[in-house]
Coordinates of C-alpha atoms in Angstrom, one line a residue:
M1 CA 3.0 32.7 -2.9
S2 CA 2.3 31.4 -6.3
V3 CA 1.7 27.6 -6.5
S4 CA 2.2 25.6 -9.6
V5 CA 0.7 22.2 -9.7
S6 CA 2.5 19.7 -11.9
V7 CA 1.2 16.4 -13.3
E8 CA 3.3 14.6 -10.7
D9 CA 1.5 16.6 -7.9
W10 CA -1.9 15.6 -9.3
V11 CA -0.8 11.9 -9.4
E12 CA 0.4 12.2 -5.8
R13 CA -2.9 13.7 -4.7
L14 CA -5.1 11.2 -6.5
S15 CA -3.1 8.2 -5.5
G16 CA -3.2 8.7 -1.8
A17 CA -0.3 8.3 0.6
D18 CA 2.9 6.5 -0.4
G19 CA 3.4 2.8 0.4
P20 CA 0.7 0.2 1.1
D21 CA -2.3 2.6 0.9
R22 CA -1.3 3.7 -2.6
Y23 CA -0.5 0.2 -3.8
R24 CA -3.8 -1.1 -2.5
H25 CA -5.5 1.8 -4.2
Y26 CA -3.9 0.8 -7.5
A27 CA -4.9 -2.9 -7.0
V28 CA -8.5 -2.1 -6.3
G29 CA -8.6 0.4 -9.1
S30 CA -7.3 -2.2 -11.5
V31 CA -10.2 -4.5 -10.5
G32 CA -12.6 -1.7 -11.0
F33 CA -11.2 -1.3 -14.4
L34 CA -11.8 -5.0 -15.1
A35 CA -15.4 -4.6 -14.0
V36 CA -15.9 -1.7 -16.3
S37 CA -14.3 -3.6 -19.1
E38 CA -16.6 -6.5 -18.6
I39 CA -19.7 -4.3 -18.8
A40 CA -18.2 -2.8 -22.0
L41 CA -17.6 -6.2 -23.6
W42 CA -21.1 -7.4 -22.7
T43 CA -22.4 -4.2 -24.4
I44 CA -20.4 -5.0 -27.5
W45 CA -21.6 -8.6 -27.5
V46 CA -25.3 -7.5 -27.2
V47 CA -24.9 -5.0 -30.0
Q48 CA -23.2 -7.3 -32.5
S49 CA -25.3 -10.4 -31.7
D50 CA -28.7 -8.8 -32.5
G51 CA -30.1 -12.2 -33.4
A52 CA -30.6 -12.9 -29.6
G53 CA -33.6 -10.6 -29.7
A54 CA -35.3 -10.2 -26.3
A55 CA -32.6 -12.3 -24.6
S56 CA -30.1 -9.4 -25.2
A57 CA -31.7 -7.4 -22.4
A58 CA -31.3 -10.4 -20.0
V59 CA -27.6 -10.8 -21.1
A60 CA -26.9 -7.1 -20.5
A61 CA -28.6 -7.1 -17.1
L62 CA -26.9 -10.3 -16.0
G63 CA -23.6 -9.1 -17.3
A64 CA -23.9 -5.8 -15.3
V65 CA -24.7 -7.8 -12.1
H66 CA -21.8 -10.2 -12.8
A67 CA -19.4 -7.3 -13.1
A68 CA -20.6 -5.7 -9.9
L69 CA -20.3 -9.0 -8.1
Q70 CA -16.8 -9.4 -9.5
F71 CA -15.7 -6.1 -8.0
M72 CA -17.5 -6.7 -4.7
L73 CA -16.2 -10.2 -4.2
W74 CA -12.6 -9.2 -5.1
R75 CA -12.6 -6.5 -2.4
V76 CA -14.1 -8.8 0.2
A77 CA -11.7 -11.6 -0.8
L78 CA -8.7 -9.1 -0.5
R79 CA -9.9 -8.2 3.0
H80 CA -10.0 -11.9 3.9
Y81 CA -6.6 -12.5 2.3
L82 CA -4.9 -9.6 4.2
T83 CA -6.7 -9.9 7.6
A84 CA -7.6 -13.6 7.9
A85 CA -11.3 -12.7 8.2
G86 CA -13.9 -15.3 7.4
R87 CA -14.0 -16.6 3.8
P88 CA -16.8 -15.0 1.7
V89 CA -18.2 -18.5 0.8
P90 CA -21.8 -17.3 0.4
L91 CA -20.7 -14.5 -2.0
V92 CA -18.6 -17.0 -4.0
T93 CA -21.6 -19.3 -4.2
V94 CA -23.8 -16.5 -5.6
Y95 CA -21.2 -15.4 -8.0
T96 CA -20.5 -18.9 -9.2
A97 CA -24.3 -19.6 -9.6
L98 CA -24.7 -16.4 -11.6
T99 CA -21.8 -17.5 -13.9
V100 CA -23.3 -20.9 -14.5
V101 CA -26.7 -19.3 -15.2
M102 CA -25.2 -17.0 -17.8
A103 CA -23.3 -19.9 -19.4
A104 CA -26.5 -21.9 -19.6
L105 CA -28.3 -18.9 -21.1
G106 CA -25.6 -18.6 -23.8
C107 CA -25.9 -22.4 -24.6
A108 CA -29.7 -22.0 -24.8
L109 CA -29.4 -19.1 -27.2
L110 CA -27.1 -21.3 -29.5
S111 CA -29.4 -24.3 -29.2
S112 CA -32.4 -22.1 -30.3
G113 CA -30.5 -20.7 -33.2
R114 CA -30.5 -17.1 -31.9
I115 CA -26.7 -16.8 -31.9
D116 CA -24.0 -18.5 -33.9
D117 CA -21.0 -20.4 -32.8
G118 CA -18.7 -17.4 -32.8
D119 CA -21.1 -15.5 -30.5
L120 CA -21.1 -18.3 -28.0
T121 CA -17.3 -18.7 -28.1
A122 CA -16.8 -15.0 -27.3
F123 CA -19.6 -15.2 -24.7
L124 CA -18.0 -18.2 -22.8
V125 CA -14.4 -17.0 -23.0
W126 CA -15.3 -13.5 -21.6
L127 CA -17.5 -15.0 -18.9
L128 CA -15.0 -17.5 -17.6
M129 CA -12.1 -15.1 -17.9
F130 CA -13.7 -12.4 -15.8
W131 CA -15.2 -15.0 -13.3
A132 CA -12.0 -16.9 -12.5
G133 CA -10.1 -14.2 -10.5
P134 CA -12.2 -13.5 -7.3
P135 CA -12.9 -17.1 -6.3
A136 CA -9.2 -17.9 -6.6
L137 CA -8.4 -15.2 -4.1
A138 CA -11.3 -15.9 -1.8
L139 CA -10.7 -19.6 -1.4
S140 CA -7.7 -21.6 -0.5
P141 CA -5.4 -22.3 -3.5
R142 CA -6.5 -25.9 -3.8
R143 CA -10.2 -25.3 -3.5
G144 CA -10.0 -22.3 -5.7
A145 CA -8.2 -24.2 -8.4
V146 CA -10.7 -27.1 -8.2
L147 CA -13.7 -24.7 -8.4
V148 CA -12.3 -22.7 -11.3
A149 CA -11.4 -25.9 -13.3
A150 CA -14.8 -27.5 -12.5
V151 CA -16.9 -24.5 -13.6
A152 CA -14.8 -24.0 -16.8
V153 CA -15.0 -27.7 -17.8
A154 CA -18.8 -27.8 -17.1
C155 CA -19.5 -24.7 -19.1
L156 CA -17.4 -25.8 -22.1
T157 CA -18.9 -29.3 -21.9
G158 CA -22.4 -27.8 -22.0
A159 CA -21.5 -25.8 -25.0
G160 CA -20.3 -28.9 -26.8
V161 CA -23.5 -30.7 -25.9
V162 CA -25.7 -28.0 -27.4
G163 CA -23.8 -28.0 -30.7
L164 CA -20.6 -25.9 -30.4
A165 CA -18.1 -27.8 -32.4
G166 CA -15.2 -27.5 -34.8
P167 CA -12.9 -24.5 -34.8
S168 CA -15.3 -22.5 -32.6
L169 CA -15.1 -25.2 -29.8
L170 CA -11.4 -25.5 -30.2
L171 CA -11.0 -21.7 -29.9
A172 CA -13.2 -21.6 -26.8
V173 CA -11.3 -24.4 -25.2
S174 CA -7.8 -23.1 -26.1
A175 CA -8.6 -19.5 -25.1
S176 CA -10.1 -20.7 -21.8
V177 CA -7.1 -22.9 -21.0
F178 CA -4.9 -19.9 -21.3
M179 CA -7.0 -17.0 -20.0
V180 CA -8.9 -18.6 -17.1
P181 CA -5.8 -19.9 -15.2
F182 CA -4.0 -16.6 -16.1
M183 CA -6.8 -14.5 -14.5
A184 CA -7.0 -16.8 -11.4
V185 CA -3.2 -16.6 -10.8
A186 CA -3.1 -12.9 -11.5
S187 CA -5.8 -12.2 -9.0
R188 CA -4.0 -14.2 -6.3
A189 CA -0.7 -12.7 -7.2
S190 CA -2.3 -9.2 -6.8
G191 CA -3.5 -10.1 -3.3
W192 CA 0.0 -11.5 -2.4
S193 CA 1.8 -8.4 -3.7
V194 CA -0.5 -6.1 -1.6
R195 CA 0.2 -8.2 1.5
L196 CA 3.9 -8.2 0.8
I197 CA 3.9 -4.4 0.4
E198 CA 2.1 -4.0 3.7
Q199 CA 4.5 -6.4 5.4
L200 CA 7.5 -4.5 4.1
A201 CA 5.9 -1.2 5.2
A202 CA 5.3 -2.7 8.7
A203 CA 8.9 -3.9 8.8
R204 CA 10.2 -0.5 7.9
E205 CA 8.0 1.1 10.6
T206 CA 9.3 -1.5 13.1
Q207 CA 12.9 -0.8 12.0
A208 CA 12.4 3.0 12.5
R209 CA 10.8 2.5 15.9
L210 CA 13.7 0.3 16.9
A211 CA 16.0 3.1 15.7
V212 CA 14.1 5.6 17.9
A213 CA 14.4 3.3 20.9
E214 CA 18.1 2.6 20.2
E215 CA 18.8 6.3 19.9
R216 CA 17.0 7.0 23.2
L217 CA 19.0 4.3 24.9
R218 CA 22.2 5.7 23.4
F219 CA 21.3 9.2 24.6
G220 CA 20.5 7.9 28.0
R221 CA 23.6 5.8 28.2
D222 CA 25.9 8.7 27.1
L223 CA 24.3 11.1 29.6
H224 CA 24.7 8.6 32.3
D225 CA 28.4 8.1 31.4
V226 CA 29.0 11.8 31.2
L227 CA 27.0 13.1 34.1
G228 CA 27.2 10.1 36.4
R229 CA 30.9 10.2 36.8
N230 CA 31.3 13.9 36.8
L231 CA 28.4 14.6 39.3
A232 CA 29.9 12.0 41.7
V233 CA 33.2 13.8 41.6
V234 CA 31.5 17.2 42.0
A235 CA 29.6 15.9 45.0
L236 CA 32.8 14.5 46.6
K237 CA 34.8 17.6 45.9
S238 CA 32.0 19.9 47.2
E239 CA 31.7 17.9 50.4
L240 CA 35.4 18.0 50.9
A241 CA 35.6 21.7 50.2
A242 CA 32.8 22.4 52.6
Q243 CA 34.6 20.5 55.4
L244 CA 37.9 22.3 54.7
A245 CA 36.1 25.7 54.6
R246 CA 34.6 25.0 58.0
R247 CA 38.1 24.4 59.3
G248 CA 39.3 27.6 57.7
L249 CA 41.9 25.7 55.5
P250 CA 42.9 27.3 52.2
E251 CA 42.8 24.0 50.3
A252 CA 39.0 24.5 50.1
E253 CA 39.5 27.0 47.3
E254 CA 41.5 24.6 45.2
H255 CA 38.7 22.0 45.5
M256 CA 36.1 24.5 44.4
V257 CA 38.2 25.5 41.4
E258 CA 38.3 21.8 40.5
V259 CA 34.5 21.6 40.8
Q260 CA 34.2 24.6 38.4
R261 CA 36.5 22.9 35.9
I262 CA 34.5 19.6 36.1
A263 CA 31.2 21.5 35.5
R264 CA 32.6 23.2 32.4
D265 CA 33.9 19.9 31.1
S266 CA 30.5 18.4 31.7
Q267 CA 28.8 21.2 29.7
R268 CA 31.2 20.6 26.8
E269 CA 30.6 16.8 26.9
I270 CA 26.8 17.3 27.1
R271 CA 26.9 19.5 24.0
S272 CA 28.8 16.8 22.2
V273 CA 26.2 14.2 23.2
V274 CA 23.3 16.4 22.1
R275 CA 25.0 17.2 18.9
G276 CA 25.3 13.5 18.1
Y277 CA 21.7 13.0 19.1
R278 CA 20.6 15.7 16.7
T279 CA 22.0 13.9 13.7
A280 CA 19.3 11.1 13.7
D281 CA 18.3 9.9 10.3
L282 CA 15.2 11.1 8.5
H283 CA 13.2 7.8 9.0
T284 CA 13.7 8.1 12.7
E285 CA 12.4 11.7 12.7
L286 CA 9.4 10.8 10.7
V287 CA 8.4 7.9 12.9
G288 CA 9.0 10.0 16.0
A289 CA 6.8 12.7 14.5
R290 CA 4.0 10.2 13.8
S291 CA 4.2 8.8 17.3
V292 CA 4.0 12.3 18.9
L293 CA 1.1 13.5 16.7
E294 CA -1.0 10.3 17.0
A295 CA -0.5 10.5 20.8
A296 CA -2.0 14.0 20.5
G297 CA -5.0 12.6 18.6
I298 CA -3.8 13.8 15.2
D299 CA -3.9 11.4 12.3
C300 CA -0.5 11.5 10.6
R301 CA 0.2 10.1 7.2
I302 CA 3.7 9.9 5.8
E303 CA 4.9 9.5 2.2
Y304 CA 8.6 8.4 2.4
G305 CA 9.3 8.9 -1.3
P306 CA 13.1 9.0 -2.0
A307 CA 14.2 9.1 1.7
D308 CA 16.5 6.1 1.3
R309 CA 18.4 7.8 -1.7
L310 CA 19.0 11.1 0.0
P311 CA 22.5 12.0 1.2
T312 CA 23.0 12.1 5.0
A313 CA 23.4 15.9 5.1
V314 CA 20.1 16.3 3.3
Q315 CA 18.3 13.8 5.6
S316 CA 19.7 15.6 8.6
A317 CA 18.4 19.0 7.3
L318 CA 15.0 17.6 6.5
G319 CA 14.9 15.9 9.9
W320 CA 15.0 19.5 11.4
V321 CA 12.1 20.4 9.1
V322 CA 10.1 17.4 10.4
R323 CA 10.8 18.4 14.0
E324 CA 9.9 22.0 13.6
G325 CA 6.8 21.2 11.5
T326 CA 5.6 18.8 14.2
T327 CA 6.2 21.4 16.9
N328 CA 4.4 23.9 14.8
V329 CA 1.3 21.6 14.5
L330 CA 1.2 20.9 18.2
R331 CA 1.6 24.5 19.3
H332 CA -0.2 26.5 16.7
A333 CA -2.9 24.3 15.1
Q334 CA -5.9 24.4 17.4
G335 CA -8.1 21.4 16.9
A336 CA -5.9 19.8 14.3
S337 CA -7.2 16.4 13.2
R338 CA -4.8 15.4 10.4
C339 CA -1.2 16.0 9.2
T340 CA 0.6 14.8 6.1
M341 CA 4.3 14.7 5.6
A342 CA 5.2 14.0 2.0
L343 CA 8.8 13.6 0.8
R344 CA 9.1 13.9 -3.0
T345 CA 11.6 15.0 -5.6
A346 CA 11.2 18.2 -7.5
G347 CA 13.2 17.3 -10.6
P348 CA 16.4 15.3 -10.5
T349 CA 18.3 17.7 -8.2
E350 CA 16.0 18.9 -5.5
A351 CA 14.3 17.2 -2.5
L352 CA 10.9 18.4 -1.5
L353 CA 9.3 17.9 1.9
V354 CA 5.7 19.2 2.4
V355 CA 4.1 19.2 5.8
E356 CA 0.4 20.0 5.7
N357 CA -2.1 20.1 8.5
D358 CA -5.6 21.4 9.2
G359 CA -6.8 23.4 12.2
A360 CA -4.6 26.4 11.5
S361 CA -5.8 29.8 12.6
D362 CA -6.4 32.7 10.3
T363 CA -3.4 34.5 11.5
P364 CA -0.1 33.6 9.8
S365 CA 1.9 30.9 11.6
G366 CA 5.2 31.5 9.9
A367 CA 6.2 34.4 12.1
G368 CA 7.6 32.3 14.9
T369 CA 11.3 32.2 15.8
G370 CA 11.3 28.5 15.2
L371 CA 10.5 28.8 11.5
T372 CA 12.8 31.7 11.2
G373 CA 15.7 29.8 12.7
L374 CA 14.8 26.8 10.4
K375 CA 15.0 29.1 7.3
E376 CA 18.5 30.2 8.4
R377 CA 19.5 26.5 8.9
L378 CA 18.3 25.5 5.5
A379 CA 19.9 28.5 3.9
G380 CA 23.2 27.0 5.0
T381 CA 22.5 24.0 2.8
G382 CA 21.3 26.0 -0.2
G383 CA 17.7 25.1 0.7
T384 CA 14.5 27.2 1.1
L385 CA 11.5 27.2 3.4
A386 CA 8.1 28.5 2.4
T387 CA 4.8 28.7 4.3
E388 CA 1.3 28.9 2.9
Q389 CA -2.0 29.5 4.6
Q390 CA -4.9 28.0 2.6
P391 CA -8.7 28.3 3.0
G392 CA -10.4 26.0 5.5
G393 CA -7.6 26.2 8.1
I394 CA -5.0 24.4 6.0
F395 CA -1.4 25.3 6.7
R396 CA 1.4 24.0 4.4
L397 CA 5.1 24.1 5.1
T398 CA 7.4 23.4 2.1
A399 CA 11.1 22.8 2.3
R400 CA 13.3 22.5 -0.8
I401 CA 16.9 21.3 -0.6
P402 CA 19.2 20.6 -3.6
W403 CA 20.8 17.3 -3.8
E404 CA 22.6 15.0 -6.3
E405 CA 22.0 11.3 -6.5
S406 CA 25.2 9.3 -6.2
E407 CA 26.0 6.9 -9.0

């Protein structure tokens, strides 16, 4: 089977699973981009301020360390913010001390005449701007604000003492007043948004688990209502028929015919109950699949994608794909350790569900009657089912079902 990889597929693969994992990946990646940007700006500053002479190497080295500490502290601070782990106060102290040392170095360069006012203005604005984010996230809001304000005021005051004045000092102060609080608030807002996404994902998981529990209770209740009454009548009729038969009375036959009728009615009612049970929504199926696979020691990652926008009929059909894909992993994947279920859209009119797992044998797994029956079921909705065996024991099940988003 030919496989075409679109730009969207590459974005999905590089970004990780949908939900909190992907969002945290983006958040950490943006901080990494800031660290790289800081190194690039220090490089530009060193190149254009060649009057600093030998001190340029010190600025470049300290700037690289400052950028690395920025990235490290932000990740540690995010972990503290999300898990209530201990505050990284020692790392904040080291990071703050390095910032103050760099600010003092810049002021010393201006005082010695190796750089001009414009060089120091850019130096201080960049330094304070990049520094302000991680401490604001690592500390409490009040302590973070006090520390950020104190360091910014101290650095700008030191610059004024050594001779930074006029438009250059005004530019440094005005830029810092805008950029330093902005970076501090943006950093804390990023941590808050990551936590919010994780809480929403956890709430969706809880909702789906409650849906599974509610569906099981409904199923058990319906079976009790159907079988409990009918089995009681069957037992009573059978006992009465047995007594009449021992006496040789013809009424025993009538009671057995009644037992036969009740049994057939029970079969019909059970089919109706099971048919209703099989129309569970897609979220319930996905959570149930994760629960079963993780109980078997298989790490299951789910990308919900457009699940909430899909019509009920499409969700029901994809629910069958999830069930059969889960069964296929449990029965045919020897030593499977991971499974991914990714729900995406292939264009505006097609839903795409990809179930991928490792531990597949070299023999094709798509010859079973389960997958054959699933193909026939999807064909009734205009959908298709494809299987693919990849190197390294990777098996991929891909279901495509056309759909139209309601206005």
